[in-house]
CSV table of C-alpha atoms and ligand atoms in Angstrom, one decimal:
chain,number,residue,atom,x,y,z
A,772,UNK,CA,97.0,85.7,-136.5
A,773,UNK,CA,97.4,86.3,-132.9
A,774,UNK,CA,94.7,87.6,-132.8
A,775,UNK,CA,92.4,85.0,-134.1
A,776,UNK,CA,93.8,83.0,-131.9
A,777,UNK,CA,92.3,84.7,-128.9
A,778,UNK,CA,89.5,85.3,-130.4
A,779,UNK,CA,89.3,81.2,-131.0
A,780,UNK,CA,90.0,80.4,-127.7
A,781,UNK,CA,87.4,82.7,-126.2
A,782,UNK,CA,84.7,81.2,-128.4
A,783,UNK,CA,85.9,77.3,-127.2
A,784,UNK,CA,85.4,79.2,-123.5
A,785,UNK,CA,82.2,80.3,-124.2
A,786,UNK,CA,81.2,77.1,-126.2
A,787,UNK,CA,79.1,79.4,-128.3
A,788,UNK,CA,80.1,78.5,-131.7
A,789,UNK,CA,77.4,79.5,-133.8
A,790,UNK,CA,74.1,81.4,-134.0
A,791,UNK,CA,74.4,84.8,-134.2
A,792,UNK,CA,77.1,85.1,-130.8
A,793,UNK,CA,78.7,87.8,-129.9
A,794,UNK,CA,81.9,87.4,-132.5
A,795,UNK,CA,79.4,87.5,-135.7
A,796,UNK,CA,77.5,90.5,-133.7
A,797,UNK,CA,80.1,92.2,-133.3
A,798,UNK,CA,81.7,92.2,-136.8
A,799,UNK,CA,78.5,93.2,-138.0
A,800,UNK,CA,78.1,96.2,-136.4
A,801,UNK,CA,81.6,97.2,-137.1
A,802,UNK,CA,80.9,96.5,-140.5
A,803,UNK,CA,77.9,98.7,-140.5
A,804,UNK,CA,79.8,101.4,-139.4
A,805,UNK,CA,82.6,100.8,-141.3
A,806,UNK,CA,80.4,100.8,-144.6
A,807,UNK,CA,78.1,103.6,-143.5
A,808,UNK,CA,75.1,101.2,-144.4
A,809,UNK,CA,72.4,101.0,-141.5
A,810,UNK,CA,70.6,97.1,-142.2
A,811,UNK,CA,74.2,95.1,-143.1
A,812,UNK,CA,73.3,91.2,-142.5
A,813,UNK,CA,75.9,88.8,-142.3
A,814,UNK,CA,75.4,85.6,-143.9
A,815,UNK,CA,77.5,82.3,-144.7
A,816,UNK,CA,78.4,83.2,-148.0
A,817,UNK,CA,78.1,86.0,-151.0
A,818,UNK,CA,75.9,83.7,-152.8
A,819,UNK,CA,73.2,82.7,-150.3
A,820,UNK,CA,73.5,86.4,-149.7
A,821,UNK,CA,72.0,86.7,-153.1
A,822,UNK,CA,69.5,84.1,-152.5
A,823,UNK,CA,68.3,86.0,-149.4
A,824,UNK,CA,68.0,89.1,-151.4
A,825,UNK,CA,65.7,87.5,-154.2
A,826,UNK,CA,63.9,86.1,-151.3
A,827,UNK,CA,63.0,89.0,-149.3
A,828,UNK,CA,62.3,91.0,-152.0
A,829,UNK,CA,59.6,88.4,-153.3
A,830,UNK,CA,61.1,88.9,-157.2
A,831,UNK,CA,60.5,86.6,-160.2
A,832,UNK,CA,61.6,88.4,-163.6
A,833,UNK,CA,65.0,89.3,-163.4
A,834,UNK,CA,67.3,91.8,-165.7
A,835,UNK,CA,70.6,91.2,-164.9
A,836,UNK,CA,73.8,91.2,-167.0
A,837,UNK,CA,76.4,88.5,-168.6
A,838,UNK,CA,79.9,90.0,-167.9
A,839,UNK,CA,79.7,88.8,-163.7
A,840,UNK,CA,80.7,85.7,-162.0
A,841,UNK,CA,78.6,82.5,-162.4
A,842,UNK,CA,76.9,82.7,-159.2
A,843,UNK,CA,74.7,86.0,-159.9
A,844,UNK,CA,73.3,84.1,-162.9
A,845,UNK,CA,74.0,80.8,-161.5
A,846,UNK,CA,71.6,81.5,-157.8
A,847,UNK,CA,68.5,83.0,-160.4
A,848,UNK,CA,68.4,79.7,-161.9
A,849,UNK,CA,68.9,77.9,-158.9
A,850,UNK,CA,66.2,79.5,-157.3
A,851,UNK,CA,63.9,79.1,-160.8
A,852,UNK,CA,63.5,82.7,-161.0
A,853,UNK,CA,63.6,83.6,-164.8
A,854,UNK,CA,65.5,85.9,-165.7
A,855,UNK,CA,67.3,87.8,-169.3
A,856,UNK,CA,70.3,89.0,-169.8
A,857,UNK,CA,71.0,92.8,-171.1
A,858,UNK,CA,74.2,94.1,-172.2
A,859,UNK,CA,77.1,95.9,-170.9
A,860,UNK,CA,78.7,98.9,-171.7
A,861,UNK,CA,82.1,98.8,-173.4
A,862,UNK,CA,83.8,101.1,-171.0
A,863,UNK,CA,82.7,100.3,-168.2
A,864,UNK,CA,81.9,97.0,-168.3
A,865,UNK,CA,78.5,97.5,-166.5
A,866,UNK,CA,75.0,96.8,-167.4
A,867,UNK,CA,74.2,99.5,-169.6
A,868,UNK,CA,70.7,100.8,-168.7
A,869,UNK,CA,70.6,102.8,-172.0
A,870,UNK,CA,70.6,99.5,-173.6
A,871,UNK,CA,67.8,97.6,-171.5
A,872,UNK,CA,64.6,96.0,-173.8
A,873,UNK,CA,61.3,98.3,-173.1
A,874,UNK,CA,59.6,95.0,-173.5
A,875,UNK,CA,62.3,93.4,-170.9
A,876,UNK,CA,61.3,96.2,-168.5
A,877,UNK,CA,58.2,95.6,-169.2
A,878,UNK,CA,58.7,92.2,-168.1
A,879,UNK,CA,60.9,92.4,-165.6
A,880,UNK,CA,60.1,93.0,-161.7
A,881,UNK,CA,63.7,93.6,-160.8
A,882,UNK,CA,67.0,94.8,-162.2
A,883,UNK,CA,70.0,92.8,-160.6
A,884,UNK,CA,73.0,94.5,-161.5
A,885,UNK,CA,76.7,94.1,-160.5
A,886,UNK,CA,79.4,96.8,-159.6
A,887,UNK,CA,82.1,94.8,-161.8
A,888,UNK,CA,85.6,95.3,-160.1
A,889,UNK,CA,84.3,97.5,-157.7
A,890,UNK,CA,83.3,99.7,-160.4
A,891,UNK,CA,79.6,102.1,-159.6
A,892,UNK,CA,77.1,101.1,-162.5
A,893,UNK,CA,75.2,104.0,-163.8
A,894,UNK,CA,73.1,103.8,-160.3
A,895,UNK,CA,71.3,107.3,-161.2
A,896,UNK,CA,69.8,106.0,-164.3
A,897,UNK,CA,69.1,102.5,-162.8
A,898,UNK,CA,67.3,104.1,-160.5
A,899,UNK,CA,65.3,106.4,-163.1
A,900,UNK,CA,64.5,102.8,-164.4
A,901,UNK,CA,63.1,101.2,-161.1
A,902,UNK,CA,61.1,104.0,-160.6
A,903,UNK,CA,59.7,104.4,-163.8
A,904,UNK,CA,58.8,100.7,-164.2
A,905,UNK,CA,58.3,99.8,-160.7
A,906,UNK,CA,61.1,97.6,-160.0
A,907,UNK,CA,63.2,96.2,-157.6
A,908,UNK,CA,66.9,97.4,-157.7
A,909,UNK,CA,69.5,94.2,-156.1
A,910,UNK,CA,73.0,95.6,-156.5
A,911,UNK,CA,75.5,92.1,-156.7
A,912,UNK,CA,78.0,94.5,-155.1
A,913,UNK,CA,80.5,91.3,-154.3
A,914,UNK,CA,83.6,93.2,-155.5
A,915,UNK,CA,82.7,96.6,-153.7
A,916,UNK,CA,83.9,96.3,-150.1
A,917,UNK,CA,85.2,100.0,-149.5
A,918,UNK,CA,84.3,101.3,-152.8
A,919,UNK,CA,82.9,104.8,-152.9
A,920,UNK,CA,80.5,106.8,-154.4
A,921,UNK,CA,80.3,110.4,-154.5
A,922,UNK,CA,80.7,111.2,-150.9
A,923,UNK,CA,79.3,107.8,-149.6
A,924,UNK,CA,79.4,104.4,-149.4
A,925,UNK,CA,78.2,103.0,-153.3
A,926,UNK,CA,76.7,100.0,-150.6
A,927,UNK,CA,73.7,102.5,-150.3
A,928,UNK,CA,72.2,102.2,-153.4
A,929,UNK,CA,69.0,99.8,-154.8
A,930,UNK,CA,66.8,98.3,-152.3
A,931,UNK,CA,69.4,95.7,-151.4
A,932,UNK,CA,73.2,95.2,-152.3
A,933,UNK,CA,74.8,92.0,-151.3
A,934,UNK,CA,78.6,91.5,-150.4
A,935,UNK,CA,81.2,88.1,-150.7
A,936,UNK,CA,83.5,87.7,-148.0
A,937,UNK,CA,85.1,84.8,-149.5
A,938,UNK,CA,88.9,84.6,-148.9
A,939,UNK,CA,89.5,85.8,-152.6
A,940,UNK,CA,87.6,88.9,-151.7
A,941,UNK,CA,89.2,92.2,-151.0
A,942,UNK,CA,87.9,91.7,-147.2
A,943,UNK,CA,86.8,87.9,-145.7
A,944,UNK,CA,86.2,85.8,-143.7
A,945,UNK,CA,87.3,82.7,-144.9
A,946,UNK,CA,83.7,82.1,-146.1
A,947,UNK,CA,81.2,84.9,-146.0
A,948,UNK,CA,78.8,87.1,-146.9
A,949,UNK,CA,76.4,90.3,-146.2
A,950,UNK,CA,73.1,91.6,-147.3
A,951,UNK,CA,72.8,95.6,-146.9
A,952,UNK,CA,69.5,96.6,-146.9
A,953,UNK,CA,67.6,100.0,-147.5
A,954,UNK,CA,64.8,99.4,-145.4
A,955,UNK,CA,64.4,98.3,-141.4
A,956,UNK,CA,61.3,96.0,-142.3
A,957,UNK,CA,63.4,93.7,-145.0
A,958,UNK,CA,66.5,93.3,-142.7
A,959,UNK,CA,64.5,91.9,-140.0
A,960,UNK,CA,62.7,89.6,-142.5
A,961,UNK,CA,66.1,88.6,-143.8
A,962,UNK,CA,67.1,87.9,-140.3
A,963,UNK,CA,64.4,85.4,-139.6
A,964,UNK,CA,65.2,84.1,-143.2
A,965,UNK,CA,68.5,82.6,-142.4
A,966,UNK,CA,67.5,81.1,-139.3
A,967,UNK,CA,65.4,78.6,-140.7
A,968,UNK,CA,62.5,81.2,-141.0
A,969,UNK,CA,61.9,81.1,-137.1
A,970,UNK,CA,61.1,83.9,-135.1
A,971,UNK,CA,62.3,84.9,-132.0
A,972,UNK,CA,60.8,82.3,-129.7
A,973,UNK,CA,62.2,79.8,-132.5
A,974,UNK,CA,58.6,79.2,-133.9
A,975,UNK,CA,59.2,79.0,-138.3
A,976,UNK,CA,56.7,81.4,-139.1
A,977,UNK,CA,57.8,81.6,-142.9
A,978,UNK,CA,59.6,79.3,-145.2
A,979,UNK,CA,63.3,79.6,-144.6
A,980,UNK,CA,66.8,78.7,-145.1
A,981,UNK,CA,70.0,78.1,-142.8
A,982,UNK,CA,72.4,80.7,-143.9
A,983,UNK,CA,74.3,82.0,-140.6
A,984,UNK,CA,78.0,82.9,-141.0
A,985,UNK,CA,79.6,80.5,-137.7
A,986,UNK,CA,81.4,82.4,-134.9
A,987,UNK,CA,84.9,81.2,-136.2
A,988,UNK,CA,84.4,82.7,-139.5
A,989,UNK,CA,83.0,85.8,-137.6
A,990,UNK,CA,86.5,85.7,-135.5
A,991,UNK,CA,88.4,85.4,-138.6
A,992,UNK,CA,86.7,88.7,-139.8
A,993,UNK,CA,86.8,90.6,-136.7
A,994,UNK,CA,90.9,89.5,-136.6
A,995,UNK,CA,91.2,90.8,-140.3
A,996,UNK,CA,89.2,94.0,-139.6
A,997,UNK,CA,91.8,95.6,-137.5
A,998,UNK,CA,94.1,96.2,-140.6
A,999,UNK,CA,91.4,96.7,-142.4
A,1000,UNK,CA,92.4,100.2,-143.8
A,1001,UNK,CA,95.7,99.0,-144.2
A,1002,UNK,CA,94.7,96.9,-146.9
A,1003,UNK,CA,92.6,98.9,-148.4
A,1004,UNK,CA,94.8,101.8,-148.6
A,1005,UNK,CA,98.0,99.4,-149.8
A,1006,UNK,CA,95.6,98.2,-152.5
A,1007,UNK,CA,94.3,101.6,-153.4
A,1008,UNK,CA,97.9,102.6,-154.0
A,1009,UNK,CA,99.0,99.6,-156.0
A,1010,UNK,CA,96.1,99.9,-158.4
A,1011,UNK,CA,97.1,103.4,-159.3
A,1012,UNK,CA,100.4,103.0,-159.2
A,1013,UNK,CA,99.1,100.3,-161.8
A,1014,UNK,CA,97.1,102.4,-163.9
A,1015,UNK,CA,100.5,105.2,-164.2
A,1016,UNK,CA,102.4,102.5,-165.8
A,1017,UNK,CA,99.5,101.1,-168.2
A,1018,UNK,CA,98.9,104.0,-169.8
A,1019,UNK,CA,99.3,103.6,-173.7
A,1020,UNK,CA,100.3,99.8,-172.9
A,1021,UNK,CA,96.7,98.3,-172.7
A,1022,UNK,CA,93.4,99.9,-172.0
A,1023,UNK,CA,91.5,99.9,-168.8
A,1024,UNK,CA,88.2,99.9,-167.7
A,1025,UNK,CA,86.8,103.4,-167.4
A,1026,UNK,CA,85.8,104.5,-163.8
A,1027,UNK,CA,82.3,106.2,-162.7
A,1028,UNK,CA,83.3,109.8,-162.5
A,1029,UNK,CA,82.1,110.0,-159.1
A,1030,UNK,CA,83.3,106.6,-158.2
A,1031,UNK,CA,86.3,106.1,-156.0
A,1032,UNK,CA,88.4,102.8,-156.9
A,1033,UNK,CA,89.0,100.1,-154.0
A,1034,UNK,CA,92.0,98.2,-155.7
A,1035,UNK,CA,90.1,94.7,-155.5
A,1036,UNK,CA,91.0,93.8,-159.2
A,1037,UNK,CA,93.7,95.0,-161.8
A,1038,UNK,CA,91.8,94.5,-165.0
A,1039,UNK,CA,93.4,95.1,-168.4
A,1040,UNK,CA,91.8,95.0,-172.0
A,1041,UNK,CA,93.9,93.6,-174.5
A,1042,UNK,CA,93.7,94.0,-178.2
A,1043,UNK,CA,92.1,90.5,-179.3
A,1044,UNK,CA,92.2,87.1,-177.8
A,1045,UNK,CA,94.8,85.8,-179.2
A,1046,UNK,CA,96.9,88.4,-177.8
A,1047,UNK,CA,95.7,87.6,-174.5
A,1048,UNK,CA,95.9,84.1,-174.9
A,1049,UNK,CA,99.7,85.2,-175.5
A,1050,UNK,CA,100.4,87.2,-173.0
A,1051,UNK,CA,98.9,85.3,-170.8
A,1052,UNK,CA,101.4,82.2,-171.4
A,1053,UNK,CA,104.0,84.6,-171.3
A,1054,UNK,CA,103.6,85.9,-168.0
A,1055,UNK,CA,102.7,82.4,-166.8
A,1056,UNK,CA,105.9,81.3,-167.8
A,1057,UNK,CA,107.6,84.0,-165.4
A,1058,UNK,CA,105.6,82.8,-162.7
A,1059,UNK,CA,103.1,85.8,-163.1
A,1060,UNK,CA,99.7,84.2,-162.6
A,1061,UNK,CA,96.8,85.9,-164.0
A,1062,UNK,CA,93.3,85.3,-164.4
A,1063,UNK,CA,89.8,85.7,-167.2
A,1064,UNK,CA,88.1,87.5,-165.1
A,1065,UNK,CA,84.9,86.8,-166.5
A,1066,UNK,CA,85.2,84.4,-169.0
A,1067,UNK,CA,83.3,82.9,-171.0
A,1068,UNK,CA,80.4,85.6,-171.0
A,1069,UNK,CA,77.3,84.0,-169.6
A,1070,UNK,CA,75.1,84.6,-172.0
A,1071,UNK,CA,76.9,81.5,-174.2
A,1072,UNK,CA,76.5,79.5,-170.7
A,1073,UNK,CA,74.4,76.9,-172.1
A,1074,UNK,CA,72.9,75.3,-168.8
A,1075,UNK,CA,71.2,78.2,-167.5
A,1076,UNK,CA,68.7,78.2,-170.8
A,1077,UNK,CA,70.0,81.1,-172.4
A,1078,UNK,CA,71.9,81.4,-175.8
A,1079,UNK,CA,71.2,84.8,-176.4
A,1080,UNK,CA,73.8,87.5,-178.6
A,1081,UNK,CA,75.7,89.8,-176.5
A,1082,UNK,CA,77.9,91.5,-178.5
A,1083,UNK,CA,79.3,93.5,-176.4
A,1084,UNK,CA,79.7,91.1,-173.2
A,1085,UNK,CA,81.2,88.4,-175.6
A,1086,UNK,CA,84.0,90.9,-177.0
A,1087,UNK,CA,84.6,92.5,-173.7
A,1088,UNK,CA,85.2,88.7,-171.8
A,1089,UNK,CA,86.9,87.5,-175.0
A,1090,UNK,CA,89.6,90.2,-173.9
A,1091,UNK,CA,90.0,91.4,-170.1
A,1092,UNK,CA,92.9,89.9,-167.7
A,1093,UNK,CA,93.4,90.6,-164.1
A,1094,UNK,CA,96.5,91.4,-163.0
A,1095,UNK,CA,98.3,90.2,-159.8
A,1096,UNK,CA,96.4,91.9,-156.9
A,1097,UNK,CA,96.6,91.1,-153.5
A,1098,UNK,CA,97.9,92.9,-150.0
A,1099,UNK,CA,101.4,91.2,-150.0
A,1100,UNK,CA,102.3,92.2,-153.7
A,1101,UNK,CA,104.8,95.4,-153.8
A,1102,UNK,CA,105.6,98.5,-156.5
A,1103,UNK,CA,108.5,96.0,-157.6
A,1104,UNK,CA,106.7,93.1,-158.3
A,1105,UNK,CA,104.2,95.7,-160.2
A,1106,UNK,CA,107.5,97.1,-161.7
A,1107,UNK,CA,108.4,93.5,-163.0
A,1108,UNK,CA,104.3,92.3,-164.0
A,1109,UNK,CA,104.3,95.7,-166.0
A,1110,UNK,CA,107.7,95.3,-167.6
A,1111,UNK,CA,106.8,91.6,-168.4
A,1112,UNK,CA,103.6,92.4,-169.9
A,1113,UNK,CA,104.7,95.5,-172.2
A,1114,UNK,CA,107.5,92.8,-173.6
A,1115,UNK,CA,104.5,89.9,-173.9
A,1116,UNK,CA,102.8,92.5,-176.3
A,1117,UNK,CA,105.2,93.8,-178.4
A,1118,UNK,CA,106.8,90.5,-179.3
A,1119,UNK,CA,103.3,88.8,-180.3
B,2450,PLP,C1,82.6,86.1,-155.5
B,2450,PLP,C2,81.3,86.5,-156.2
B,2450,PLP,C3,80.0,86.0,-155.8
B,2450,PLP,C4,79.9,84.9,-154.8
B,2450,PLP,O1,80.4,85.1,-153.6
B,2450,PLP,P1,80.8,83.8,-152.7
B,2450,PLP,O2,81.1,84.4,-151.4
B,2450,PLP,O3,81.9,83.1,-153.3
B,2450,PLP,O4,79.6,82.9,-152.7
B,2450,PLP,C5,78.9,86.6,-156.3
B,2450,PLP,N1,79.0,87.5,-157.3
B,2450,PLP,C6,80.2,88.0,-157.8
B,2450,PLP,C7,80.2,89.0,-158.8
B,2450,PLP,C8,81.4,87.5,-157.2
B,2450,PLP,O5,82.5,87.9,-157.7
């Protein structure tokens, strides 16, 4: 906190408050590095990030999946850009690519799936797919700050991958968000994007929208990013530290085999929904909160126009709760969450 305070201070002094200063320019090539991504754009939030992303890449038929927070679906039909859902698959909890339409590939000029939990979707096979059909690849990669893949970052993969920063996000800045992009040519269009389309001697040369992360958020994430691998690493611990304790209690989402786990999210699947329901009271009665992460399945979301079966997305979301994760929360209070939890279930 300290720290942002200085950094505050200097940005009164400079009376540079916004615009792509030097706070917001500076977290974003430490972020670049940090995530081993070459194009990473910040932007005001993860869901504008999104809306640049569908911009830039010019899409209008979208595959995307049901089991993800409402703003992936929520920014397609802001933005009228149609789009259907596919399934996930029960393990993972990712869009299953096995399991896409032919005739929604067909369709479809882009394939905008999400990393859920932090989780790497099948991003070989996607790919296979994008190839194959000519389409667009937009990772919603909001949960994946410091996730791996195979050697790498897991930020690398599709044409563009888009972060939150949002305070409930593994890494933030209050408000945030970033666009990585594969290619030189779509970062700079993105660039010129957010500033109301205007190029470098201010003249709007393109249609555009104001989506600039401000120099105090940027001071916030630059104060946050100096114990940045402290968090990750405390979180990295605590989630397998989780997973040795949950074995044969619950069943838990099943990992990429080449994917490396950044602790953002604890979630468990329960038997049905009643049981969660159950154990849900019953932790919250101890003061345990926990959360339906997603819930309902979006598919059965009746204002973006779709009302299509899911089976799989509607069991899954019937039946996965996140456990308490977060920097401050210790092996005891995982000790007691775990204890609490095995108790909920055997006395349903
Ligand atoms: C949090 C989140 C977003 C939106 O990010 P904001 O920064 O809150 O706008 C988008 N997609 C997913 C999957 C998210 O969890």
């Amino acid at each position: 906190m300290d720290k942002y305070q200085t950094y505050i201070e200097q940005i009164f002094e400079r009376n540079y408050l916004t615009n792509q200063g030097p706070c917001v320019e500076a977290l974003q090539k430490k972020l670049a590095e940090y995530l081993e991504v070459d194009y990473l754009l910040l932007v005001s939030n993860g869901t504008q990030a999104l809306h640049v992303a569908y911009a830039v890449m010019g899409i209008k038929n979208v595959i995307t999946t049901p089991f993800t927070f409402a703003a992936t679906p929520g920014s397609l039909a802001f933005q009228n850009i149609d789009f259907r859902f596919s399934d996930i698959d029960e393990s993972t909890f990712n869009l299953c690519p096995q399991q896409i339409k032919q005739q929604d590939l067909v369709w479809a000029d882009a394939i905008l799936p999400v990393h859920v939990f932090g989780n790497p979707c099948d991003v070989e096979s996607i790919q296979r797919l994008a190839q194959l059909h000519n389409l667009k690849v937009i990772y919603d990669a909001a949960h994946c700050f410091g996730s791996k893949y195979d050697i790498g970052s897991l930020l690398k993969y599709g044409d563009c991958a888009t972060l939150s920063l949002h305070a409930t996000k593994l890494f933030h800045c209050v408000e945030g968000g970033a666009v990585i992009f594969k290619c030189k040519a779509d970062f700079e269009r993105a660039k010129q994007l957010i500033n109301f389309g205007q190029n470098t001697q201010n003249i709007p040369v393109s249609a555009g929208t104001n989506a600039k992360l401000s120099e105090v958020h940027g001071a916030m994430g630059l104060a946050l990013f100096e114990h940045v691998n402290e968090i990750l690493a405390h979180r990295q611990q605590l989630f397998e530290y989780y997973c040795g304790k949950l074995v044969g209690v619950v069943k838990l989402q099943q990992w990429h085999p080449l994917g490396k786990p950044n602790g953002a999210y604890m979630p468990v699947l329960l038997g049905s929904e009643a049981l969660l329901e159950s154990v849900q009271k019953c932790l919250s009665n101890q003061g345990i909160q926990t959360r339906r992460y997603f819930y309902p399945s979006l598919n059965s979301v009746t204002s973006y126009r779709h009302n299509s079966k899911m089976p799989i997305s509607d069991d899954i979301s019937s039946r996965v709760l996140c456990l308490p994760m977060y920097y401050d929360l210790t092996k005891v209070d995982v000790d007691i969450i775990c204890d609490a939890l095995q108790i909920a279930i055997k006395n349903y």
